[in-house]
Amino acid sequence: MAAIQAENAASASATENAPTSSISVMVNDCSGKMGHAVAEAAVAAGLNLVPLAITGPKMGNSRVACGGVAVQIIGAEERDSVFDRVLNEYPNVIVVDYTLPAAVNSNAEYYISRGVPFVMGTTGGDRTKLIDTVKKAGTYAVIAPQMGKQVVAFQAAMDIMAQNFPGAFAGYTLKVTESHQSSKVDTSGTAKAIVEYFQKLGVKFNVDEIERVRDPSEQVRRMHVPEDYLGGHAFHTYKLLSPDGTVAFEFQHNVMGRSIYAQGTVDAVLFLAKKVREGADQKLYNMIDVLKEGSMR
């Protein structure tokens, strides 16, 4: 019995301490700003970046330098042959998706069809369908609208408050404002998630009431976004006001740049690779799962 326990302990230790260089990651699409940031963070963390990436149909045939790795960008019309090659050369690859909201569901379905574990960092799409599809398929995946570590911790705190104090803000009015770079076409998934917690806390508010600020001049004037970060930021404000107007609460998280999301995405890849190696019974995870396990560097 002691020998078996020692063997199991050694196996667990080997799994826990597997070198990052043994983990291969394919980033679709690293020609975009977010995907590029993730690819560079992956290389910096010692992961093996696959030198191939899929982009939109008829948009490929280019190369992008990511942390010293030349990645060939190939159009989606060739993805079957690309994945054939990737799975042959990198059989334990994990895919990271930072594409477009319109491609979320179809991309996830394709990764599932190829049996590839994936981290879905792209927001938007039909999230209910996405979760249901992954659950039914039993594919290992991390799906989260927010990859920033500290913002995820804030979400976890909101979740705890909502679970333990339901209705605590009943009667309060809520105003949610989110500002992102003008290229972000969808409403922030993080803002939507936070609204769900406020709903559990008794606030009557629908996600379609979230105010999106995308005009650069308004972002500078009203949201106080530094001009240097107009091309990449996430400023969120949640304001609560009591029924009689005498009590106010305000929650705010302002992120400039993309490094917080890139680092969190790499953490998600490391976490998922560990779960795959262990053959974990649970297959679908979110960033709170990553946070709870302490899988944050």
PDB file of C-alpha atoms in Angstrom:
ATOM      1  CA  MET A   1       0.000   0.000   0.000  1.00  0.00           C
ATOM      2  CA  ALA A   2       2.810   2.386   0.921  1.00  0.00           C
ATOM      3  CA  ALA A   3       4.528   1.645  -2.393  1.00  0.00           C
ATOM      4  CA  ILE A   4       1.326   2.393  -4.323  1.00  0.00           C
ATOM      5  CA  GLN A   5       0.828   5.651  -2.429  1.00  0.00           C
ATOM      6  CA  ALA A   6       4.427   6.653  -3.125  1.00  0.00           C
ATOM      7  CA  GLU A   7       3.978   5.855  -6.822  1.00  0.00           C
ATOM      8  CA  ASN A   8       0.773   7.906  -6.978  1.00  0.00           C
ATOM      9  CA  ALA A   9       2.442  10.802  -5.196  1.00  0.00           C
ATOM     10  CA  ALA A  10       5.364  10.700  -7.621  1.00  0.00           C
ATOM     11  CA  SER A  11       2.965  10.628 -10.567  1.00  0.00           C
ATOM     12  CA  ALA A  12       1.004  13.601  -9.204  1.00  0.00           C
ATOM     13  CA  SER A  13       4.236  15.513  -8.632  1.00  0.00           C
ATOM     14  CA  ALA A  14       5.368  14.824 -12.186  1.00  0.00           C
ATOM     15  CA  THR A  15       2.035  16.049 -13.507  1.00  0.00           C
ATOM     16  CA  GLU A  16       2.143  19.183 -11.390  1.00  0.00           C
ATOM     17  CA  ASN A  17       5.709  20.007 -12.358  1.00  0.00           C
ATOM     18  CA  ALA A  18       5.581  19.158 -16.052  1.00  0.00           C
ATOM     19  CA  PRO A  19       7.776  21.685 -17.902  1.00  0.00           C
ATOM     20  CA  THR A  20       5.935  24.388 -19.789  1.00  0.00           C
ATOM     21  CA  SER A  21       8.084  23.608 -22.834  1.00  0.00           C
ATOM     22  CA  SER A  22       6.154  20.339 -23.159  1.00  0.00           C
ATOM     23  CA  ILE A  23       2.914  22.270 -23.677  1.00  0.00           C
ATOM     24  CA  SER A  24       2.106  23.275 -27.243  1.00  0.00           C
ATOM     25  CA  VAL A  25      -0.364  26.074 -27.849  1.00  0.00           C
ATOM     26  CA  MET A  26      -1.985  27.217 -31.089  1.00  0.00           C
ATOM     27  CA  VAL A  27      -3.353  30.770 -30.996  1.00  0.00           C
ATOM     28  CA  ASN A  28      -6.174  31.614 -33.398  1.00  0.00           C
ATOM     29  CA  ASP A  29      -5.799  34.334 -34.492  1.00  0.00           C
ATOM     30  CA  CYS A  30      -2.440  35.788 -33.474  1.00  0.00           C
ATOM     31  CA  SER A  31      -2.549  38.393 -36.240  1.00  0.00           C
ATOM     32  CA  GLY A  32      -5.115  40.240 -34.112  1.00  0.00           C
ATOM     33  CA  LYS A  33      -3.996  42.432 -31.213  1.00  0.00           C
ATOM     34  CA  MET A  34      -5.336  40.203 -28.437  1.00  0.00           C
ATOM     35  CA  GLY A  35      -4.191  36.964 -30.016  1.00  0.00           C
ATOM     36  CA  HIS A  36      -0.762  38.456 -30.678  1.00  0.00           C
ATOM     37  CA  ALA A  37      -0.426  39.506 -27.034  1.00  0.00           C
ATOM     38  CA  VAL A  38      -1.345  35.978 -25.919  1.00  0.00           C
ATOM     39  CA  ALA A  39       1.105  34.365 -28.339  1.00  0.00           C
ATOM     40  CA  GLU A  40       3.940  36.549 -27.075  1.00  0.00           C
ATOM     41  CA  ALA A  41       3.001  35.856 -23.444  1.00  0.00           C
ATOM     42  CA  ALA A  42       2.951  32.121 -24.184  1.00  0.00           C
ATOM     43  CA  VAL A  43       6.461  32.236 -25.635  1.00  0.00           C
ATOM     44  CA  ALA A  44       7.681  34.316 -22.678  1.00  0.00           C
ATOM     45  CA  ALA A  45       6.229  31.702 -20.302  1.00  0.00           C
ATOM     46  CA  GLY A  46       8.158  28.938 -22.052  1.00  0.00           C
ATOM     47  CA  LEU A  47       5.268  27.339 -23.913  1.00  0.00           C
ATOM     48  CA  ASN A  48       5.801  25.854 -27.351  1.00  0.00           C
ATOM     49  CA  LEU A  49       3.961  28.162 -29.763  1.00  0.00           C
ATOM     50  CA  VAL A  50       2.660  26.353 -32.841  1.00  0.00           C
ATOM     51  CA  PRO A  51       3.873  28.310 -35.907  1.00  0.00           C
ATOM     52  CA  LEU A  52       0.472  28.047 -37.581  1.00  0.00           C
ATOM     53  CA  ALA A  53      -2.765  29.930 -36.935  1.00  0.00           C
ATOM     54  CA  ILE A  54      -6.210  30.114 -38.509  1.00  0.00           C
ATOM     55  CA  THR A  55      -7.818  33.414 -39.449  1.00  0.00           C
ATOM     56  CA  GLY A  56     -11.008  34.317 -41.310  1.00  0.00           C
ATOM     57  CA  PRO A  57     -11.884  32.924 -44.744  1.00  0.00           C
ATOM     58  CA  LYS A  58      -9.729  34.312 -47.568  1.00  0.00           C
ATOM     59  CA  MET A  59      -7.723  36.397 -45.059  1.00  0.00           C
ATOM     60  CA  GLY A  60      -4.636  34.229 -44.693  1.00  0.00           C
ATOM     61  CA  ASN A  61      -1.267  33.866 -46.418  1.00  0.00           C
ATOM     62  CA  SER A  62       0.825  36.088 -44.157  1.00  0.00           C
ATOM     63  CA  ARG A  63       3.384  35.701 -41.375  1.00  0.00           C
ATOM     64  CA  VAL A  64       3.405  37.307 -37.950  1.00  0.00           C
ATOM     65  CA  ALA A  65       6.335  37.431 -35.533  1.00  0.00           C
ATOM     66  CA  CYS A  66       5.287  36.446 -32.009  1.00  0.00           C
ATOM     67  CA  GLY A  67       8.024  36.431 -29.411  1.00  0.00           C
ATOM     68  CA  GLY A  68      10.600  35.365 -31.958  1.00  0.00           C
ATOM     69  CA  VAL A  69       8.370  32.714 -33.537  1.00  0.00           C
ATOM     70  CA  ALA A  70       7.260  33.266 -37.135  1.00  0.00           C
ATOM     71  CA  VAL A  71       3.619  32.184 -37.264  1.00  0.00           C
ATOM     72  CA  GLN A  72       2.011  31.493 -40.625  1.00  0.00           C
ATOM     73  CA  ILE A  73      -1.548  32.835 -40.802  1.00  0.00           C
ATOM     74  CA  ILE A  74      -3.836  30.661 -42.922  1.00  0.00           C
ATOM     75  CA  GLY A  75      -7.430  31.245 -44.008  1.00  0.00           C
ATOM     76  CA  ALA A  76     -10.254  29.220 -42.463  1.00  0.00           C
ATOM     77  CA  GLU A  77     -10.969  27.545 -45.806  1.00  0.00           C
ATOM     78  CA  GLU A  78      -7.779  25.507 -45.241  1.00  0.00           C
ATOM     79  CA  ARG A  79      -8.310  24.675 -41.583  1.00  0.00           C
ATOM     80  CA  ASP A  80      -8.824  20.933 -42.138  1.00  0.00           C
ATOM     81  CA  SER A  81      -5.377  20.485 -43.636  1.00  0.00           C
ATOM     82  CA  VAL A  82      -3.851  22.839 -41.072  1.00  0.00           C
ATOM     83  CA  PHE A  83      -5.314  20.888 -38.168  1.00  0.00           C
ATOM     84  CA  ASP A  84      -4.257  17.603 -39.753  1.00  0.00           C
ATOM     85  CA  ARG A  85      -0.704  18.880 -39.685  1.00  0.00           C
ATOM     86  CA  VAL A  86      -0.926  20.415 -36.215  1.00  0.00           C
ATOM     87  CA  LEU A  87      -2.405  17.302 -34.612  1.00  0.00           C
ATOM     88  CA  ASN A  88       0.241  15.156 -36.275  1.00  0.00           C
ATOM     89  CA  GLU A  89       3.159  17.319 -35.168  1.00  0.00           C
ATOM     90  CA  TYR A  90       1.716  18.545 -31.845  1.00  0.00           C
ATOM     91  CA  PRO A  91      -0.634  15.761 -30.636  1.00  0.00           C
ATOM     92  CA  ASN A  92      -1.183  17.334 -27.208  1.00  0.00           C
ATOM     93  CA  VAL A  93      -1.836  20.842 -28.468  1.00  0.00           C
ATOM     94  CA  ILE A  94      -4.195  23.244 -26.725  1.00  0.00           C
ATOM     95  CA  VAL A  95      -5.935  25.846 -28.874  1.00  0.00           C
ATOM     96  CA  VAL A  96      -6.558  29.418 -27.743  1.00  0.00           C
ATOM     97  CA  ASP A  97      -9.330  31.288 -29.543  1.00  0.00           C
ATOM     98  CA  TYR A  98      -9.284  35.075 -29.921  1.00  0.00           C
ATOM     99  CA  THR A  99     -11.205  35.573 -33.135  1.00  0.00           C
ATOM    100  CA  LEU A 100     -14.573  37.281 -33.649  1.00  0.00           C
ATOM    101  CA  PRO A 101     -17.902  37.009 -31.790  1.00  0.00           C
ATOM    102  CA  ALA A 102     -19.619  35.686 -34.919  1.00  0.00           C
ATOM    103  CA  ALA A 103     -17.170  32.773 -35.064  1.00  0.00           C
ATOM    104  CA  VAL A 104     -17.346  31.667 -31.419  1.00  0.00           C
ATOM    105  CA  ASN A 105     -19.863  28.843 -31.770  1.00  0.00           C
ATOM    106  CA  SER A 106     -18.667  27.482 -35.096  1.00  0.00           C
ATOM    107  CA  ASN A 107     -15.042  27.535 -33.948  1.00  0.00           C
ATOM    108  CA  ALA A 108     -15.881  25.706 -30.724  1.00  0.00           C
ATOM    109  CA  GLU A 109     -17.806  23.083 -32.672  1.00  0.00           C
ATOM    110  CA  TYR A 110     -14.828  22.603 -34.957  1.00  0.00           C
ATOM    111  CA  TYR A 111     -12.358  22.217 -32.073  1.00  0.00           C
ATOM    112  CA  ILE A 112     -14.711  19.660 -30.550  1.00  0.00           C
ATOM    113  CA  SER A 113     -14.934  17.763 -33.839  1.00  0.00           C
ATOM    114  CA  ARG A 114     -11.138  17.510 -33.873  1.00  0.00           C
ATOM    115  CA  GLY A 115     -10.975  16.491 -30.211  1.00  0.00           C
ATOM    116  CA  VAL A 116      -8.815  19.472 -29.285  1.00  0.00           C
ATOM    117  CA  PRO A 117      -8.860  21.040 -25.787  1.00  0.00           C
ATOM    118  CA  PHE A 118      -9.337  24.785 -26.060  1.00  0.00           C
ATOM    119  CA  VAL A 119      -9.440  28.076 -24.193  1.00  0.00           C
ATOM    120  CA  MET A 120     -12.185  30.351 -25.510  1.00  0.00           C
ATOM    121  CA  GLY A 121     -11.144  33.933 -24.882  1.00  0.00           C
ATOM    122  CA  THR A 122     -13.372  35.415 -27.572  1.00  0.00           C
ATOM    123  CA  THR A 123     -16.479  37.063 -26.175  1.00  0.00           C
ATOM    124  CA  GLY A 124     -19.913  37.113 -27.776  1.00  0.00           C
ATOM    125  CA  GLY A 125     -21.678  34.395 -29.687  1.00  0.00           C
ATOM    126  CA  ASP A 126     -24.478  32.297 -28.221  1.00  0.00           C
ATOM    127  CA  ARG A 127     -22.962  31.584 -24.810  1.00  0.00           C
ATOM    128  CA  THR A 128     -25.740  29.251 -23.638  1.00  0.00           C
ATOM    129  CA  LYS A 129     -25.380  27.162 -26.768  1.00  0.00           C
ATOM    130  CA  LEU A 130     -21.593  27.251 -26.413  1.00  0.00           C
ATOM    131  CA  ILE A 131     -21.662  25.871 -22.874  1.00  0.00           C
ATOM    132  CA  ASP A 132     -24.268  23.237 -23.732  1.00  0.00           C
ATOM    133  CA  THR A 133     -22.309  22.101 -26.788  1.00  0.00           C
ATOM    134  CA  VAL A 134     -19.081  21.683 -24.833  1.00  0.00           C
ATOM    135  CA  LYS A 135     -20.804  19.890 -21.958  1.00  0.00           C
ATOM    136  CA  LYS A 136     -22.465  17.390 -24.280  1.00  0.00           C
ATOM    137  CA  ALA A 137     -19.237  16.756 -26.178  1.00  0.00           C
ATOM    138  CA  GLY A 138     -17.129  16.226 -23.072  1.00  0.00           C
ATOM    139  CA  THR A 139     -14.222  18.208 -24.509  1.00  0.00           C
ATOM    140  CA  TYR A 140     -11.737  19.810 -22.122  1.00  0.00           C
ATOM    141  CA  ALA A 141     -12.173  23.581 -22.264  1.00  0.00           C
ATOM    142  CA  VAL A 142     -11.839  26.808 -20.330  1.00  0.00           C
ATOM    143  CA  ILE A 143     -14.534  29.280 -21.323  1.00  0.00           C
ATOM    144  CA  ALA A 144     -14.680  32.735 -19.775  1.00  0.00           C
ATOM    145  CA  PRO A 145     -15.660  36.226 -20.870  1.00  0.00           C
ATOM    146  CA  GLN A 146     -12.860  37.619 -18.694  1.00  0.00           C
ATOM    147  CA  MET A 147      -9.270  36.375 -18.546  1.00  0.00           C
ATOM    148  CA  GLY A 148      -7.750  39.092 -16.341  1.00  0.00           C
ATOM    149  CA  LYS A 149      -6.677  37.538 -13.038  1.00  0.00           C
ATOM    150  CA  GLN A 150      -7.589  40.362 -10.679  1.00  0.00           C
ATOM    151  CA  VAL A 151     -10.864  41.091 -12.466  1.00  0.00           C
ATOM    152  CA  VAL A 152     -11.703  37.395 -12.159  1.00  0.00           C
ATOM    153  CA  ALA A 153     -11.041  37.658  -8.415  1.00  0.00           C
ATOM    154  CA  PHE A 154     -13.497  40.567  -8.291  1.00  0.00           C
ATOM    155  CA  GLN A 155     -16.057  38.448 -10.143  1.00  0.00           C
ATOM    156  CA  ALA A 156     -15.520  35.627  -7.653  1.00  0.00           C
ATOM    157  CA  ALA A 157     -16.102  38.041  -4.770  1.00  0.00           C
ATOM    158  CA  MET A 158     -19.322  39.236  -6.408  1.00  0.00           C
ATOM    159  CA  ASP A 159     -20.414  35.625  -6.853  1.00  0.00           C
ATOM    160  CA  ILE A 160     -19.797  34.894  -3.166  1.00  0.00           C
ATOM    161  CA  MET A 161     -21.755  37.989  -2.145  1.00  0.00           C
ATOM    162  CA  ALA A 162     -24.653  37.066  -4.430  1.00  0.00           C
ATOM    163  CA  GLN A 163     -24.801  33.517  -3.096  1.00  0.00           C
ATOM    164  CA  ASN A 164     -24.597  34.481   0.564  1.00  0.00           C
ATOM    165  CA  PHE A 165     -26.654  37.681   0.567  1.00  0.00           C
ATOM    166  CA  PRO A 166     -29.389  37.304  -2.073  1.00  0.00           C
ATOM    167  CA  GLY A 167     -31.635  40.345  -2.268  1.00  0.00           C
ATOM    168  CA  ALA A 168     -29.210  42.556  -0.323  1.00  0.00           C
ATOM    169  CA  PHE A 169     -29.619  45.375  -2.862  1.00  0.00           C
ATOM    170  CA  ALA A 170     -33.330  44.935  -3.547  1.00  0.00           C
ATOM    171  CA  GLY A 171     -34.889  48.238  -4.560  1.00  0.00           C
ATOM    172  CA  TYR A 172     -31.605  49.799  -5.601  1.00  0.00           C
ATOM    173  CA  THR A 173     -31.189  51.178  -9.102  1.00  0.00           C
ATOM    174  CA  LEU A 174     -28.139  50.218 -11.139  1.00  0.00           C
ATOM    175  CA  LYS A 175     -26.243  52.044 -13.871  1.00  0.00           C
ATOM    176  CA  VAL A 176     -23.552  50.141 -15.787  1.00  0.00           C
ATOM    177  CA  THR A 177     -21.157  51.843 -18.173  1.00  0.00           C
ATOM    178  CA  GLU A 178     -18.389  50.056 -20.061  1.00  0.00           C
ATOM    179  CA  SER A 179     -15.806  51.548 -22.401  1.00  0.00           C
ATOM    180  CA  HIS A 180     -13.670  49.504 -24.790  1.00  0.00           C
ATOM    181  CA  GLN A 181     -11.658  50.213 -27.923  1.00  0.00           C
ATOM    182  CA  SER A 182     -13.906  51.132 -30.841  1.00  0.00           C
ATOM    183  CA  SER A 183     -13.120  47.857 -32.633  1.00  0.00           C
ATOM    184  CA  LYS A 184     -14.949  45.848 -29.951  1.00  0.00           C
ATOM    185  CA  VAL A 185     -18.373  45.325 -31.469  1.00  0.00           C
ATOM    186  CA  ASP A 186     -20.135  43.406 -28.693  1.00  0.00           C
ATOM    187  CA  THR A 187     -21.156  44.326 -25.156  1.00  0.00           C
ATOM    188  CA  SER A 188     -18.584  43.331 -22.567  1.00  0.00           C
ATOM    189  CA  GLY A 189     -19.052  39.758 -21.381  1.00  0.00           C
ATOM    190  CA  THR A 190     -17.625  40.761 -18.008  1.00  0.00           C
ATOM    191  CA  ALA A 191     -20.241  43.479 -17.593  1.00  0.00           C
ATOM    192  CA  LYS A 192     -22.958  40.960 -18.446  1.00  0.00           C
ATOM    193  CA  ALA A 193     -21.601  38.527 -15.846  1.00  0.00           C
ATOM    194  CA  ILE A 194     -21.459  41.210 -13.144  1.00  0.00           C
ATOM    195  CA  VAL A 195     -25.039  42.218 -13.946  1.00  0.00           C
ATOM    196  CA  GLU A 196     -26.132  38.623 -13.292  1.00  0.00           C
ATOM    197  CA  TYR A 197     -24.646  38.854  -9.787  1.00  0.00           C
ATOM    198  CA  PHE A 198     -26.451  42.139  -9.141  1.00  0.00           C
ATOM    199  CA  GLN A 199     -29.685  40.521 -10.307  1.00  0.00           C
ATOM    200  CA  LYS A 200     -29.203  37.803  -7.685  1.00  0.00           C
ATOM    201  CA  LEU A 201     -28.621  40.577  -5.158  1.00  0.00           C
ATOM    202  CA  GLY A 202     -32.112  41.865  -5.911  1.00  0.00           C
ATOM    203  CA  VAL A 203     -31.430  44.575  -8.483  1.00  0.00           C
ATOM    204  CA  LYS A 204     -33.834  44.807 -11.424  1.00  0.00           C
ATOM    205  CA  PHE A 205     -31.616  45.410 -14.434  1.00  0.00           C
ATOM    206  CA  ASN A 206     -31.320  43.843 -17.881  1.00  0.00           C
ATOM    207  CA  VAL A 207     -28.082  43.372 -19.786  1.00  0.00           C
ATOM    208  CA  ASP A 208     -29.457  45.382 -22.705  1.00  0.00           C
ATOM    209  CA  GLU A 209     -29.419  48.416 -20.383  1.00  0.00           C
ATOM    210  CA  ILE A 210     -25.616  48.336 -20.206  1.00  0.00           C
ATOM    211  CA  GLU A 211     -24.241  51.520 -21.741  1.00  0.00           C
ATOM    212  CA  ARG A 212     -21.440  50.965 -24.235  1.00  0.00           C
ATOM    213  CA  VAL A 213     -19.008  53.805 -24.880  1.00  0.00           C
ATOM    214  CA  ARG A 214     -17.054  53.389 -28.119  1.00  0.00           C
ATOM    215  CA  ASP A 215     -16.508  56.963 -29.316  1.00  0.00           C
ATOM    216  CA  PRO A 216     -12.846  57.909 -28.637  1.00  0.00           C
ATOM    217  CA  SER A 217     -13.567  61.549 -27.793  1.00  0.00           C
ATOM    218  CA  GLU A 218     -16.214  60.525 -25.276  1.00  0.00           C
ATOM    219  CA  GLN A 219     -13.887  57.894 -23.832  1.00  0.00           C
ATOM    220  CA  VAL A 220     -11.266  60.550 -23.112  1.00  0.00           C
ATOM    221  CA  ARG A 221     -13.649  63.249 -21.905  1.00  0.00           C
ATOM    222  CA  ARG A 222     -16.149  61.218 -19.938  1.00  0.00           C
ATOM    223  CA  MET A 223     -14.448  57.943 -19.045  1.00  0.00           C
ATOM    224  CA  HIS A 224     -10.983  59.490 -18.545  1.00  0.00           C
ATOM    225  CA  VAL A 225      -9.241  56.941 -20.735  1.00  0.00           C
ATOM    226  CA  PRO A 226      -5.645  58.026 -21.508  1.00  0.00           C
ATOM    227  CA  GLU A 227      -5.243  58.689 -25.222  1.00  0.00           C
ATOM    228  CA  ASP A 228      -2.364  56.213 -25.423  1.00  0.00           C
ATOM    229  CA  TYR A 229      -4.798  53.417 -24.532  1.00  0.00           C
ATOM    230  CA  LEU A 230      -7.772  54.256 -26.726  1.00  0.00           C
ATOM    231  CA  GLY A 231      -6.808  51.289 -28.899  1.00  0.00           C
ATOM    232  CA  GLY A 232      -6.852  48.836 -26.003  1.00  0.00           C
ATOM    233  CA  HIS A 233      -8.648  49.355 -22.703  1.00  0.00           C
ATOM    234  CA  ALA A 234     -11.573  48.184 -20.564  1.00  0.00           C
ATOM    235  CA  PHE A 235     -13.100  50.734 -18.189  1.00  0.00           C
ATOM    236  CA  HIS A 236     -16.143  49.527 -16.250  1.00  0.00           C
ATOM    237  CA  THR A 237     -18.261  51.382 -13.697  1.00  0.00           C
ATOM    238  CA  TYR A 238     -21.213  49.949 -11.741  1.00  0.00           C
ATOM    239  CA  LYS A 239     -23.225  52.503  -9.737  1.00  0.00           C
ATOM    240  CA  LEU A 240     -25.924  51.559  -7.228  1.00  0.00           C
ATOM    241  CA  LEU A 241     -28.355  54.029  -5.665  1.00  0.00           C
ATOM    242  CA  SER A 242     -30.813  53.371  -2.843  1.00  0.00           C
ATOM    243  CA  PRO A 243     -34.566  53.958  -3.388  1.00  0.00           C
ATOM    244  CA  ASP A 244     -34.496  57.267  -1.479  1.00  0.00           C
ATOM    245  CA  GLY A 245     -31.242  58.403  -3.062  1.00  0.00           C
ATOM    246  CA  THR A 246     -29.360  58.693   0.233  1.00  0.00           C
ATOM    247  CA  VAL A 247     -27.021  55.695  -0.152  1.00  0.00           C
ATOM    248  CA  ALA A 248     -24.722  55.035  -3.091  1.00  0.00           C
ATOM    249  CA  PHE A 249     -22.235  52.305  -3.949  1.00  0.00           C
ATOM    250  CA  GLU A 250     -19.787  52.315  -6.837  1.00  0.00           C
ATOM    251  CA  PHE A 251     -17.621  49.495  -8.173  1.00  0.00           C
ATOM    252  CA  GLN A 252     -15.015  50.226 -10.802  1.00  0.00           C
ATOM    253  CA  HIS A 253     -12.274  48.345 -12.641  1.00  0.00           C
ATOM    254  CA  ASN A 254     -10.177  50.077 -15.275  1.00  0.00           C
ATOM    255  CA  VAL A 255      -7.714  48.140 -17.399  1.00  0.00           C
ATOM    256  CA  MET A 256      -5.267  49.723 -19.828  1.00  0.00           C
ATOM    257  CA  GLY A 257      -3.618  47.511 -22.419  1.00  0.00           C
ATOM    258  CA  ARG A 258      -3.915  43.754 -22.944  1.00  0.00           C
ATOM    259  CA  SER A 259      -1.201  42.201 -20.789  1.00  0.00           C
ATOM    260  CA  ILE A 260      -3.568  41.303 -17.933  1.00  0.00           C
ATOM    261  CA  TYR A 261      -5.685  39.209 -20.313  1.00  0.00           C
ATOM    262  CA  ALA A 262      -2.700  37.648 -22.064  1.00  0.00           C
ATOM    263  CA  GLN A 263      -1.155  36.504 -18.784  1.00  0.00           C
ATOM    264  CA  GLY A 264      -4.470  35.128 -17.553  1.00  0.00           C
ATOM    265  CA  THR A 265      -4.959  33.229 -20.797  1.00  0.00           C
ATOM    266  CA  VAL A 266      -1.555  31.580 -20.416  1.00  0.00           C
ATOM    267  CA  ASP A 267      -2.545  30.592 -16.880  1.00  0.00           C
ATOM    268  CA  ALA A 268      -5.709  29.033 -18.307  1.00  0.00           C
ATOM    269  CA  VAL A 269      -3.634  27.043 -20.822  1.00  0.00           C
ATOM    270  CA  LEU A 270      -1.338  25.736 -18.075  1.00  0.00           C
ATOM    271  CA  PHE A 271      -4.357  24.838 -15.938  1.00  0.00           C
ATOM    272  CA  LEU A 272      -6.124  23.041 -18.783  1.00  0.00           C
ATOM    273  CA  ALA A 273      -2.983  21.143 -19.795  1.00  0.00           C
ATOM    274  CA  LYS A 274      -2.732  19.873 -16.225  1.00  0.00           C
ATOM    275  CA  LYS A 275      -6.363  18.732 -16.209  1.00  0.00           C
ATOM    276  CA  VAL A 276      -5.888  16.904 -19.506  1.00  0.00           C
ATOM    277  CA  ARG A 277      -2.763  15.129 -18.219  1.00  0.00           C
ATOM    278  CA  GLU A 278      -4.579  14.115 -15.056  1.00  0.00           C
ATOM    279  CA  GLY A 279      -7.606  12.860 -16.976  1.00  0.00           C
ATOM    280  CA  ALA A 280      -9.846  14.967 -14.717  1.00  0.00           C
ATOM    281  CA  ASP A 281     -13.512  13.975 -14.599  1.00  0.00           C
ATOM    282  CA  GLN A 282     -14.615  17.584 -14.936  1.00  0.00           C
ATOM    283  CA  LYS A 283     -14.095  18.798 -18.491  1.00  0.00           C
ATOM    284  CA  LEU A 284     -15.539  22.315 -18.637  1.00  0.00           C
ATOM    285  CA  TYR A 285     -13.999  25.117 -16.579  1.00  0.00           C
ATOM    286  CA  ASN A 286     -14.067  28.880 -16.218  1.00  0.00           C
ATOM    287  CA  MET A 287     -11.484  31.334 -14.928  1.00  0.00           C
ATOM    288  CA  ILE A 288     -12.853  31.174 -11.410  1.00  0.00           C
ATOM    289  CA  ASP A 289     -11.945  27.471 -11.431  1.00  0.00           C
ATOM    290  CA  VAL A 290      -8.440  28.457 -12.504  1.00  0.00           C
ATOM    291  CA  LEU A 291      -8.283  31.045  -9.735  1.00  0.00           C
ATOM    292  CA  LYS A 292      -9.554  28.672  -7.041  1.00  0.00           C
ATOM    293  CA  GLU A 293      -6.907  26.091  -7.877  1.00  0.00           C
ATOM    294  CA  GLY A 294      -4.198  28.653  -7.398  1.00  0.00           C
ATOM    295  CA  SER A 295      -3.107  28.237 -11.003  1.00  0.00           C
ATOM    296  CA  MET A 296      -2.089  31.853 -11.290  1.00  0.00           C
ATOM    297  CA  ARG A 297       1.582  32.696 -11.742  1.00  0.00           C
TER     298      ARG A 297
END
